[in-house]
Each structure stands twice: as structure tokens, then as C-alpha cells.
Short mmCIF file of C-alpha atoms and ligand atoms in Angstrom, two decimals:
data_model
loop_
_atom_site.label_atom_id
_atom_site.label_comp_id
_atom_site.label_asym_id
_atom_site.label_seq_id
_atom_site.Cartn_x
_atom_site.Cartn_y
_atom_site.Cartn_z
CA MET Z 1 15.87 2.07 19.77
CA ASP Z 2 19.65 1.86 19.11
CA ILE Z 3 19.37 -1.47 17.42
CA MET Z 4 17.76 0.25 14.45
CA LYS Z 5 18.39 3.39 12.44
CA ARG Z 6 15.72 5.19 10.38
CA VAL Z 7 16.98 6.67 7.12
CA PRO Z 8 14.61 8.83 5.01
CA ILE Z 9 15.46 8.05 1.37
CA PRO Z 10 14.50 10.51 -1.43
CA THR Z 11 11.91 9.39 -4.02
CA PRO Z 12 10.68 11.04 -7.24
CA PHE Z 13 7.06 10.58 -6.06
CA GLY Z 14 4.58 13.01 -4.53
CA VAL Z 15 4.67 11.13 -1.24
CA GLY Z 16 8.20 12.43 -0.58
CA ARG Z 17 10.84 10.43 1.24
CA VAL Z 18 10.46 6.77 2.11
CA ASN Z 19 11.72 5.46 5.46
CA CYS Z 20 14.39 2.81 5.18
CA TYR Z 21 15.37 1.05 8.43
CA LEU Z 22 18.85 -0.33 9.06
CA PHE Z 23 19.50 -3.16 11.50
CA PRO Z 24 23.28 -3.55 11.78
CA GLU Z 25 23.45 -5.99 14.72
CA ASN Z 26 22.73 -9.56 13.63
CA GLU Z 27 23.79 -9.67 9.99
CA LEU Z 28 23.29 -6.36 8.17
CA THR Z 29 19.58 -6.04 7.40
CA VAL Z 30 17.80 -3.23 5.56
CA LEU Z 31 14.03 -2.81 5.47
CA ASP Z 32 12.50 -0.99 2.45
CA PRO Z 33 15.66 0.53 0.93
CA GLY Z 34 13.83 2.79 -1.59
CA PRO Z 35 13.27 3.29 -5.34
CA ALA Z 36 15.68 2.65 -8.23
CA THR Z 37 17.18 6.13 -8.52
CA GLU Z 38 20.76 7.31 -8.24
CA GLU Z 39 19.74 9.66 -5.39
CA ALA Z 40 18.19 6.83 -3.38
CA TYR Z 41 21.21 4.59 -3.94
CA GLU Z 42 23.64 7.32 -2.85
CA GLU Z 43 21.62 8.17 0.24
CA LEU Z 44 21.58 4.51 1.27
CA GLU Z 45 25.31 4.22 0.59
CA GLN Z 46 26.11 7.31 2.69
CA SER Z 47 23.86 6.18 5.54
CA LEU Z 48 25.60 2.82 5.65
CA ALA Z 49 29.01 4.52 5.48
CA ARG Z 50 28.08 6.52 8.61
CA ILE Z 51 27.83 3.24 10.53
CA GLY Z 52 30.99 1.93 8.88
CA ARG Z 53 29.25 -0.44 6.45
CA GLY Z 54 28.80 -0.75 2.70
CA ILE Z 55 26.07 -1.88 0.31
CA ASP Z 56 28.14 -4.97 -0.58
CA GLU Z 57 27.86 -6.05 3.07
CA ILE Z 58 24.05 -6.16 3.14
CA ASP Z 59 22.98 -9.65 4.22
CA ARG Z 60 19.22 -9.29 4.16
CA VAL Z 61 16.61 -7.03 2.61
CA LEU Z 62 13.08 -7.01 4.02
CA ILE Z 63 10.26 -5.65 1.84
CA THR Z 64 7.02 -4.52 3.52
CA HIS Z 65 5.00 -4.42 0.27
CA PRO Z 66 5.53 -4.45 -3.51
CA HIS Z 67 5.44 -0.69 -4.22
CA MET Z 68 8.44 0.72 -6.04
CA ASP Z 69 9.10 3.60 -3.64
CA HIS Z 70 9.97 0.85 -1.11
CA PHE Z 71 11.68 -1.87 -3.13
CA GLY Z 72 12.81 -0.37 -6.50
CA VAL Z 73 16.53 -0.30 -5.66
CA VAL Z 74 16.67 -3.89 -4.34
CA GLY Z 75 17.74 -5.28 -7.74
CA ARG Z 76 20.86 -3.12 -7.64
CA ILE Z 77 21.62 -4.14 -4.04
CA VAL Z 78 21.48 -7.78 -5.11
CA GLU Z 79 23.97 -7.12 -7.93
CA GLU Z 80 26.48 -5.82 -5.41
CA SER Z 81 25.92 -8.07 -2.42
CA SER Z 82 24.87 -11.60 -1.60
CA ALA Z 83 21.76 -10.35 0.18
CA ARG Z 84 18.79 -12.64 0.73
CA ILE Z 85 15.44 -11.03 -0.04
CA PHE Z 86 12.44 -11.45 2.24
CA ALA Z 87 8.89 -10.61 1.18
CA HIS Z 88 5.38 -11.92 1.69
CA THR Z 89 4.34 -14.84 -0.53
CA ASP Z 90 1.60 -12.74 -2.19
CA ALA Z 91 4.17 -10.15 -3.27
CA VAL Z 92 6.61 -12.56 -4.94
CA LYS Z 93 5.16 -12.66 -8.47
CA ARG Z 94 4.69 -8.93 -8.71
CA LEU Z 95 8.23 -8.29 -7.44
CA SER Z 96 9.66 -10.70 -10.01
CA ASP Z 97 8.04 -8.92 -12.97
CA PRO Z 98 6.83 -5.43 -12.03
CA ILE Z 99 6.51 -4.18 -15.63
CA GLY Z 100 4.60 -7.27 -16.78
CA TYR Z 101 2.33 -6.78 -13.80
CA PHE Z 102 1.76 -3.12 -14.74
CA LYS Z 103 0.78 -4.17 -18.29
CA LYS Z 104 -1.65 -6.76 -16.95
CA GLU Z 105 -3.22 -4.11 -14.72
CA GLN Z 106 -3.58 -1.68 -17.63
CA ALA Z 107 -5.38 -4.37 -19.66
CA TYR Z 108 -7.75 -5.26 -16.82
CA PHE Z 109 -8.54 -1.73 -15.63
CA ARG Z 110 -9.35 -0.25 -19.06
CA PRO Z 111 -12.77 -1.97 -19.41
CA PHE Z 112 -13.22 -1.86 -15.64
CA LEU Z 113 -12.90 1.94 -15.37
CA LEU Z 114 -15.18 2.37 -18.39
CA SER Z 115 -17.77 0.21 -16.61
CA MET Z 116 -17.44 2.53 -13.59
CA GLY Z 117 -18.47 5.52 -15.72
CA MET Z 118 -15.09 7.08 -16.46
CA PRO Z 119 -14.97 8.72 -19.94
CA ALA Z 120 -12.77 6.86 -22.44
CA ASP Z 121 -10.20 9.63 -22.93
CA THR Z 122 -9.83 10.02 -19.16
CA VAL Z 123 -9.31 6.25 -18.84
CA ASP Z 124 -6.49 6.42 -21.40
CA THR Z 125 -4.80 9.29 -19.56
CA VAL Z 126 -5.19 7.68 -16.13
CA LEU Z 127 -3.77 4.33 -17.27
CA GLU Z 128 -0.88 5.77 -19.29
CA LEU Z 129 0.26 8.39 -16.78
CA PRO Z 130 2.13 5.98 -14.46
CA GLU Z 131 4.08 4.44 -17.34
CA PRO Z 132 7.18 6.73 -17.15
CA TYR Z 133 7.38 5.97 -13.42
CA THR Z 134 7.65 2.23 -13.91
CA THR Z 135 11.42 2.62 -14.50
CA TYR Z 136 12.01 3.33 -10.81
CA GLN Z 137 12.01 -0.39 -10.05
CA ASP Z 138 13.99 -3.44 -11.08
CA PRO Z 139 12.69 -7.01 -10.88
CA VAL Z 140 13.45 -8.77 -7.61
CA ALA Z 141 13.82 -12.50 -7.02
CA VAL Z 142 12.58 -13.19 -3.50
CA THR Z 143 14.71 -15.84 -1.78
CA ASP Z 144 12.72 -16.13 1.47
CA GLU Z 145 8.93 -16.07 1.33
CA LEU Z 146 7.26 -14.83 4.48
CA ALA Z 147 3.91 -15.72 5.97
CA ASP Z 148 1.92 -14.47 8.95
CA GLY Z 149 3.69 -15.34 12.21
CA ASP Z 150 7.20 -15.89 10.76
CA VAL Z 151 9.97 -14.44 12.91
CA ILE Z 152 13.28 -12.93 11.72
CA ASP Z 153 16.10 -12.23 14.15
CA VAL Z 154 17.75 -8.92 13.26
CA GLY Z 155 19.26 -8.49 16.73
CA ILE Z 156 15.67 -8.21 17.90
CA ASN Z 157 12.87 -10.50 16.84
CA LEU Z 158 10.65 -9.17 14.07
CA GLU Z 159 7.36 -10.99 13.72
CA CYS Z 160 5.63 -10.87 10.37
CA VAL Z 161 2.01 -9.72 10.62
CA SER Z 162 0.19 -10.09 7.32
CA THR Z 163 -1.82 -6.90 6.57
CA PRO Z 164 -3.12 -6.91 2.98
CA GLY Z 165 -5.23 -3.97 1.76
CA HIS Z 166 -2.97 -1.08 0.75
CA ALA Z 167 -1.29 -3.71 -1.43
CA PRO Z 168 -1.59 -7.50 -1.65
CA GLY Z 169 1.38 -9.06 0.12
CA SER Z 170 1.65 -6.10 2.51
CA HIS Z 171 2.86 -6.96 5.98
CA CYS Z 172 4.08 -5.28 9.13
CA PHE Z 173 6.94 -6.38 11.37
CA LEU Z 174 6.19 -6.42 15.08
CA ALA Z 175 9.19 -5.84 17.39
CA ALA Z 176 7.49 -6.75 20.67
CA SER Z 177 10.67 -6.39 22.76
CA GLU Z 178 10.98 -2.76 21.64
CA ASP Z 179 7.26 -1.87 21.78
CA ALA Z 180 7.50 -1.05 18.10
CA MET Z 181 5.91 -2.09 14.86
CA PHE Z 182 7.29 -1.42 11.39
CA THR Z 183 4.10 -0.68 9.52
CA GLY Z 184 5.22 -0.04 5.91
CA ASP Z 185 2.35 1.89 4.29
CA HIS Z 186 -0.32 0.06 6.30
CA VAL Z 187 -0.43 2.79 8.96
CA LEU Z 188 1.20 6.20 8.52
CA SER Z 189 1.59 9.17 10.87
CA ASP Z 190 -0.02 11.90 8.81
CA ILE Z 191 -1.55 10.46 5.66
CA THR Z 192 -4.30 7.92 5.21
CA PRO Z 193 -2.92 5.12 3.04
CA ASN Z 194 -4.91 4.56 -0.14
CA PRO Z 195 -6.54 1.14 -0.54
CA LEU Z 196 -5.40 0.93 -4.17
CA LEU Z 197 -7.33 -1.35 -6.46
CA THR Z 198 -5.16 -3.96 -8.09
CA LEU Z 199 -5.31 -7.50 -9.44
CA VAL Z 200 -5.75 -10.39 -7.04
CA PRO Z 201 -2.30 -12.08 -6.85
CA GLY Z 202 -2.03 -14.70 -9.58
CA SER Z 203 -5.13 -13.49 -11.45
CA ASP Z 204 -5.54 -11.60 -14.74
CA ASP Z 205 -9.23 -10.90 -14.44
CA GLU Z 206 -10.17 -10.33 -10.81
CA ARG Z 207 -9.62 -7.16 -8.82
CA THR Z 208 -9.02 -6.91 -5.10
CA ARG Z 209 -11.70 -5.57 -2.77
CA SER Z 210 -8.97 -3.49 -1.25
CA LEU Z 211 -10.80 -1.35 1.29
CA PRO Z 212 -12.77 -4.14 3.04
CA THR Z 213 -9.51 -6.12 3.18
CA TYR Z 214 -7.60 -3.08 4.42
CA LEU Z 215 -10.05 -2.38 7.26
CA GLU Z 216 -9.88 -6.01 8.31
CA SER Z 217 -6.09 -5.70 8.47
CA LEU Z 218 -6.38 -2.50 10.54
CA ARG Z 219 -8.63 -4.28 13.04
CA LYS Z 220 -6.13 -7.13 13.14
CA VAL Z 221 -3.38 -4.70 14.24
CA LEU Z 222 -5.69 -3.12 16.79
CA GLU Z 223 -6.36 -6.51 18.35
CA LEU Z 224 -2.72 -7.49 18.73
CA GLU Z 225 -2.00 -7.75 22.41
CA GLU Z 226 1.10 -5.53 22.10
CA VAL Z 227 -0.84 -2.78 20.32
CA ALA Z 228 -3.96 -3.04 22.45
CA VAL Z 229 -1.99 -2.01 25.54
CA LYS Z 230 -1.48 1.28 23.71
CA GLU Z 231 2.25 1.64 24.17
CA THR Z 232 3.44 0.50 20.78
CA VAL Z 233 5.14 3.05 18.52
CA GLY Z 234 4.57 2.73 14.79
CA GLN Z 235 7.54 3.07 12.44
CA GLY Z 236 5.89 3.82 9.14
CA GLY Z 237 7.09 3.80 5.55
CA HIS Z 238 6.76 7.60 5.30
CA GLY Z 239 6.84 10.44 7.82
CA GLU Z 240 7.70 10.57 11.49
CA PRO Z 241 7.18 7.73 13.97
CA ILE Z 242 3.58 7.18 15.09
CA GLN Z 243 3.76 7.82 18.84
CA ASN Z 244 0.57 5.91 19.60
CA LEU Z 245 -0.08 3.24 17.02
CA HIS Z 246 -3.32 2.13 18.67
CA ASP Z 247 -4.87 5.62 18.47
CA ARG Z 248 -3.66 6.18 14.92
CA VAL Z 249 -5.23 2.91 13.74
CA GLN Z 250 -8.50 3.89 15.42
CA GLU Z 251 -8.36 7.31 13.77
CA THR Z 252 -7.78 5.71 10.37
CA ILE Z 253 -10.77 3.38 10.85
CA ALA Z 254 -12.96 6.35 11.92
CA HIS Z 255 -11.87 8.35 8.87
CA HIS Z 256 -13.11 5.57 6.59
CA GLN Z 257 -16.33 5.22 8.55
CA ASP Z 258 -17.10 8.93 7.96
CA ARG Z 259 -16.22 8.74 4.31
CA LYS Z 260 -18.40 5.67 3.81
CA GLU Z 261 -21.43 7.54 5.19
CA ARG Z 262 -20.67 10.51 2.93
CA ILE Z 263 -20.58 8.21 -0.08
CA ALA Z 264 -23.83 6.49 0.98
CA ASP Z 265 -25.43 9.97 1.03
CA LEU Z 266 -24.04 10.80 -2.41
CA VAL Z 267 -25.47 7.57 -3.85
CA ALA Z 268 -28.88 8.41 -2.37
CA GLU Z 269 -28.70 11.91 -3.82
CA HIS Z 270 -27.70 10.96 -7.36
CA GLU Z 271 -28.99 7.41 -7.85
CA PRO Z 272 -28.73 5.56 -10.10
CA THR Z 273 -25.14 6.73 -10.38
CA THR Z 274 -21.62 5.63 -11.22
CA ALA Z 275 -18.48 5.46 -9.12
CA TYR Z 276 -16.92 8.07 -11.42
CA ARG Z 277 -19.77 10.53 -10.83
CA ILE Z 278 -19.41 10.09 -7.08
CA MET Z 279 -15.69 10.65 -7.30
CA LYS Z 280 -16.30 13.91 -9.21
CA GLU Z 281 -18.78 15.01 -6.54
CA MET Z 282 -16.35 14.23 -3.73
CA PHE Z 283 -13.17 15.52 -5.32
CA PRO Z 284 -14.26 18.01 -8.03
CA SER Z 285 -10.77 19.27 -8.95
CA LEU Z 286 -8.81 16.04 -8.74
CA PRO Z 287 -5.86 16.01 -11.19
CA ALA Z 288 -5.60 13.00 -13.53
CA THR Z 289 -2.57 11.75 -11.59
CA GLU Z 290 -4.80 11.28 -8.52
CA MET Z 291 -7.78 9.74 -10.28
CA PHE Z 292 -6.81 6.10 -9.90
CA PRO Z 293 -6.35 6.48 -6.13
CA GLY Z 294 -9.60 8.53 -6.10
CA MET Z 295 -11.53 5.79 -7.90
CA SER Z 296 -9.96 3.16 -5.62
CA GLU Z 297 -11.19 5.08 -2.61
CA VAL Z 298 -14.75 5.51 -3.90
CA ILE Z 299 -15.10 1.95 -5.20
CA GLY Z 300 -13.65 0.68 -1.91
CA HIS Z 301 -16.43 2.40 0.01
CA LEU Z 302 -19.04 1.20 -2.47
CA ASP Z 303 -17.70 -2.33 -1.87
CA LEU Z 304 -18.23 -1.84 1.87
CA LEU Z 305 -21.77 -0.54 1.32
CA GLU Z 306 -22.46 -3.47 -1.00
CA ASP Z 307 -21.14 -5.93 1.62
CA GLU Z 308 -23.54 -4.32 4.12
CA ASN Z 309 -26.43 -4.65 1.63
CA ARG Z 310 -26.84 -0.89 1.62
CA VAL Z 311 -26.28 -0.40 -2.11
CA VAL Z 312 -27.07 -2.60 -5.08
CA ILE Z 313 -25.44 -2.60 -8.50
CA ASP Z 314 -27.46 -2.55 -11.69
CA GLU Z 315 -25.30 -3.73 -14.55
CA THR Z 316 -26.74 -2.44 -17.79
CA ASP Z 317 -24.81 -2.09 -21.08
CA ARG Z 318 -21.53 -2.91 -19.30
CA MET Z 319 -22.08 0.04 -16.98
CA ASN Z 320 -22.23 -0.40 -13.21
CA LEU Z 321 -24.97 1.79 -11.73
CA TYR Z 322 -25.19 2.08 -7.95
CA GLU Z 323 -28.47 2.55 -6.10
CA THR Z 324 -29.51 2.54 -2.48
CA SER Z 325 -30.83 -0.88 -1.53
CA GLU Z 326 -34.60 -1.04 -1.00
CA GLN Z 327 -34.06 -2.29 2.53
CA TYR Z 328 -32.64 1.13 3.32
ZN1 ZN I 401 2.69 1.68 -0.76
ZN1 ZN I 402 5.00 4.13 0.12
#
């Protein structure tokens, strides 16, 4: 695909480089330019220089989802160019005030994690750990809000496919003419994206049911005509291209299916039990830095089991205890 260039941008995060995509043809468009670090900025600058362009010439920035490894540097791009910024409607508020959003999440998740059985000192560590990382992003004012089905012409047509789950306001861009889909972190070649728990957009006191939403969004991709014919290549936010997007989506769904059954077994074995206890059973040596994703994963599967009436929650003394439903 000559119309597009993939540029792996360095990040200070464990995930490694983030894929930025350049579309130089119809106005200069960049998709997910990376975090707010000097290294990321320089890499972007050099990559543009190789095609004879500069950061001040960027006309449009597309953001797949409001995670700082993807959008952090956008604020600086805006200072130096007259770029318009495109993101999904559900990502707009978070992008405009990422630090405020982080504080709101800390406030909500403190009592929440306690209610899921996590010890108080662990909760403090888990919620304070990400704080130093919040500097890798600057606030972004979205100029063009995107919704499912919107089309952007970047020399090829990119159709916005709304895929919440990994983050609210996450979407993919389908390039049907190229048999390609830019998947952000919705589908990745060699890691399973985490269905991170977060606040429902616009709310201070309601969390997302991220995994059920994420699986729905995976099935949505699977059912797209272009993907169903099995020839579509996925261009993800990290790693190499996904040669067969259809198979990779199916694999990802199967992975979660297996894990859900494992967690159902763990509930049966330890009931009544907490999400934290199950997480410790599943991932005994998880470092504190991975505990929020770990809890998101376990609670996501408990949400699925609850939706299927396979587990029930007993809420006693502000503690959520999970048990196998009597019907099972
Ligand atoms: Zn992400
Ligand atoms: Zn990412």
C-alpha cells in the first residue's frame, strides 16, 4: 500500500513502539502520531522529512482511541501546524482533559477496587503508579467528531467503524479499496488487547463493562463484509501487520472464551470469592504495575458470567462476593 507509510514511534511504555501511519496524498494526514516525548516527536519529524514533508505541514490527525501512547504528542503538533483533529465523539472529553480524567478515575476506582477485595495498601500503589506517566500527553481539542460510518478521504476512503471496549471512543478505520483496516489497539498481531476498566464517558460514578463491550466490537469486525471474505489485512497500533484479520479476531474471541471458563472454574473452587482472589489465583506473581489490567481482565470475565446468569454477586459490607449461580 504505497498510499500509506507505517512508522513505528518509540514510547516509554512496556508495550514498546506505537505504529503511526502517514497518508501524504490528499492533504497530509497522520494517524496515531505517538506520545508526548522528545524521542517520539523527533522520530515523527524524521519520518516526515524522508517523504519531504514537515510537522508544520500536517493537515489532519486521526486518533484511534484516547490512550496517550497514541495521541500524547498531538498537542505539540497543533502548536506547530493548523491540523484538524479527528476522534470519536466518546473520546472528546477525555482528550480535552486527560489529567482531570485520570483524577476522576482514581477517585472512582479507590472504593471500587476495595469492594473487589484488593487490600487497601495495594489499592494505593495501583492507583498512584500511573501518575508519573500522565505527563506523556497534552490536552487535545478535537475539531472533527467522528461517528460510526463516517468516511474520510486521505487519498483512499477510510470508513470509521466504532469499536468500543479496549477504550471508550475506540474506532477502527476500514480502507475497503486496499483490503486493509487500521485497527488501533482493538486487534493486534501478537498481544491480546486488555479490556481496561474505565469510567463511562461523561460519568463520574459508573464504570464500563469493558469486556462484554469489547467482544461485541470484535464480532462487529468479524461480520463486516470486507473482513468476512478473509482477505483483509489488519494494520494495528503495535507490532507487525495482521496478515489475516478475520482469523486473528476469531483467535482473540477464542482466547477470551477459554479464559472465561477458567474463571468460572476458579469461582466454583473458591466461592464465595472476590475478583482480587481470583486474579491472585490466575496470575500469582503479577507486579503492581500490571494489577489494574489484571483486575480489568478478571472483572470483565465475571461481567460476562454475570450476564450469562452463571455467577451471582453477594454484596455484603461493601464487598462484592462472587458465587456460582444456583442454576448451574
Ligand atoms: Zn490503547
Ligand atoms: Zn496502544
